[in-house]
């Protein structure tokens, strides 16, 4: 009876160790995926300075049927087909996949950067309209 209890205890301990190793490996793999995405997003955005172009470039870096590629495709589809076409919702597809605050932070920074750059752009008058500031 005592041997049975010892064997049962050892079995539980071995199972706990195996589960711990599996959890550790999954977390480590996720961390590598997050780091790769963050690094790639920063590099592409620094070069392109456009979120849509950055998403297209990142799509080329991932395997065709990977989870990351599917999330990027969904975000790009949202940008192309939705009424609002906002970057925040488009990037939410990939942010949900990674579920990491660092990804949310670089997305927010890039949206803020694009928004600030677009504030300084003045729309040109339509063809045939006179400039309101100069007047006639």
Coordinates of C-alpha atoms in Angstrom, one line a residue:
X1 CA 0.0 0.0 0.0
X2 CA 2.8 2.4 0.9
X3 CA 4.6 1.6 -2.4
X4 CA 1.3 2.4 -4.3
X5 CA 1.1 5.9 -2.5
X6 CA 4.8 6.6 -3.4
X7 CA 4.3 5.6 -7.0
X8 CA 1.1 7.7 -7.2
X9 CA 2.9 10.7 -5.7
X10 CA 5.8 10.3 -8.1
X11 CA 3.4 10.1 -11.0
X12 CA 1.7 13.3 -10.1
X13 CA 5.1 15.0 -9.6
X14 CA 6.3 13.9 -13.1
X15 CA 3.0 15.0 -14.6
X16 CA 3.4 18.4 -13.0
X17 CA 6.9 18.8 -14.2
X18 CA 5.9 17.9 -17.8
X19 CA 3.0 20.4 -17.7
X20 CA 5.4 23.1 -16.4
X21 CA 7.8 22.5 -19.2
X22 CA 5.1 22.6 -21.8
X23 CA 3.7 25.9 -20.4
X24 CA 7.3 27.3 -20.3
X25 CA 7.9 26.4 -23.9
X26 CA 4.6 27.9 -25.1
X27 CA 5.3 31.2 -23.3
X28 CA 8.8 31.3 -24.7
X29 CA 7.5 30.7 -28.2
X30 CA 4.8 33.5 -27.8
X31 CA 7.5 35.9 -26.5
X32 CA 9.7 35.2 -29.6
X33 CA 6.7 35.9 -31.9
X34 CA 5.9 39.1 -30.1
X35 CA 9.5 40.3 -30.2
X36 CA 9.7 39.5 -33.9
X37 CA 6.5 41.4 -34.7
X38 CA 7.5 44.4 -32.6
X39 CA 10.9 44.6 -34.2
X40 CA 9.5 44.1 -37.8
X41 CA 6.7 46.6 -37.2
X42 CA 9.1 49.3 -35.9
X43 CA 11.6 48.8 -38.8
X44 CA 8.9 48.8 -41.5
X45 CA 7.0 51.8 -40.0
X46 CA 10.3 53.8 -39.6
X47 CA 10.9 53.2 -43.3
X48 CA 7.4 53.6 -44.8
X49 CA 5.8 56.0 -42.3
X50 CA 2.4 54.6 -43.3
X51 CA 0.5 52.0 -41.4
X52 CA -1.2 50.3 -44.4
X53 CA 2.2 50.0 -46.2
X54 CA 3.7 48.6 -43.0
X55 CA 1.0 46.0 -42.7
X56 CA 1.5 45.0 -46.4
X57 CA 5.2 44.7 -45.9
X58 CA 4.7 42.6 -42.7
X59 CA 2.3 40.3 -44.5
X60 CA 5.1 39.4 -46.9
X61 CA 7.4 38.4 -44.0
X62 CA 5.0 35.8 -42.6
X63 CA 4.0 32.4 -44.0
X64 CA 0.8 32.5 -46.1
X65 CA -1.4 30.7 -43.6
X66 CA 0.1 31.7 -40.3
X67 CA -2.0 33.3 -37.6
X68 CA -0.1 36.5 -38.0
X69 CA -0.7 36.6 -41.8
X70 CA -4.4 35.9 -41.3
X71 CA -4.7 38.8 -38.8
X72 CA -2.9 41.2 -41.1
X73 CA -5.1 40.2 -44.0
X74 CA -8.2 40.8 -41.8
X75 CA -6.8 44.2 -40.8
X76 CA -6.1 45.2 -44.4
X77 CA -9.5 44.0 -45.5
X78 CA -11.0 46.2 -42.8
X79 CA -9.0 49.2 -44.1
X80 CA -10.2 48.6 -47.7
X81 CA -13.8 47.7 -47.1
X82 CA -15.1 49.3 -43.9
X83 CA -16.9 52.6 -43.7
X84 CA -14.7 54.0 -40.9
X85 CA -11.4 52.7 -42.2
X86 CA -9.7 53.6 -39.0
X87 CA -6.2 52.3 -38.2
X88 CA -7.1 51.5 -34.6
X89 CA -9.7 48.9 -35.5
X90 CA -7.5 47.5 -38.3
X91 CA -4.5 47.0 -36.0
X92 CA -6.8 45.5 -33.3
X93 CA -6.9 42.2 -35.3
X94 CA -3.1 41.7 -34.8
X95 CA -3.2 43.1 -31.3
X96 CA -5.8 40.6 -30.2
X97 CA -3.6 37.8 -31.6
X98 CA -0.6 38.7 -29.5
X99 CA -2.5 40.1 -26.5
X100 CA 0.6 42.1 -25.4
X101 CA 0.8 45.6 -24.1
X102 CA 4.0 46.3 -26.0
X103 CA 2.2 45.6 -29.3
X104 CA -0.7 48.0 -28.2
X105 CA 1.9 50.6 -27.4
X106 CA 3.7 50.6 -30.8
X107 CA 0.3 50.6 -32.5
X108 CA -0.8 53.6 -30.5
X109 CA 2.5 55.4 -31.2
X110 CA 2.3 54.8 -34.9
X111 CA -1.4 56.0 -35.1
X112 CA -0.5 59.1 -33.2
X113 CA 2.5 59.7 -35.5
X114 CA 0.3 59.4 -38.6
X115 CA -2.4 61.6 -37.1
X116 CA 0.1 64.3 -36.2
X117 CA 1.6 64.3 -39.7
X118 CA -1.8 64.6 -41.3
X119 CA -2.8 67.6 -39.1
X120 CA -0.3 69.7 -40.9
X121 CA -1.7 68.9 -44.4
X122 CA -3.9 71.6 -45.9
X123 CA -6.4 70.5 -48.5
X124 CA -5.9 72.0 -51.9
X125 CA -8.9 73.8 -53.4
X126 CA -10.9 71.9 -56.0
X127 CA -10.2 72.6 -59.6
X128 CA -12.1 75.7 -60.7
X129 CA -12.6 77.2 -57.2
X130 CA -10.8 80.3 -56.3
X131 CA -8.6 80.6 -53.3
X132 CA -10.7 81.9 -50.4
X133 CA -7.8 83.7 -48.8
X134 CA -6.8 85.7 -51.8
X135 CA -10.4 86.6 -52.8
X136 CA -11.5 88.3 -56.0

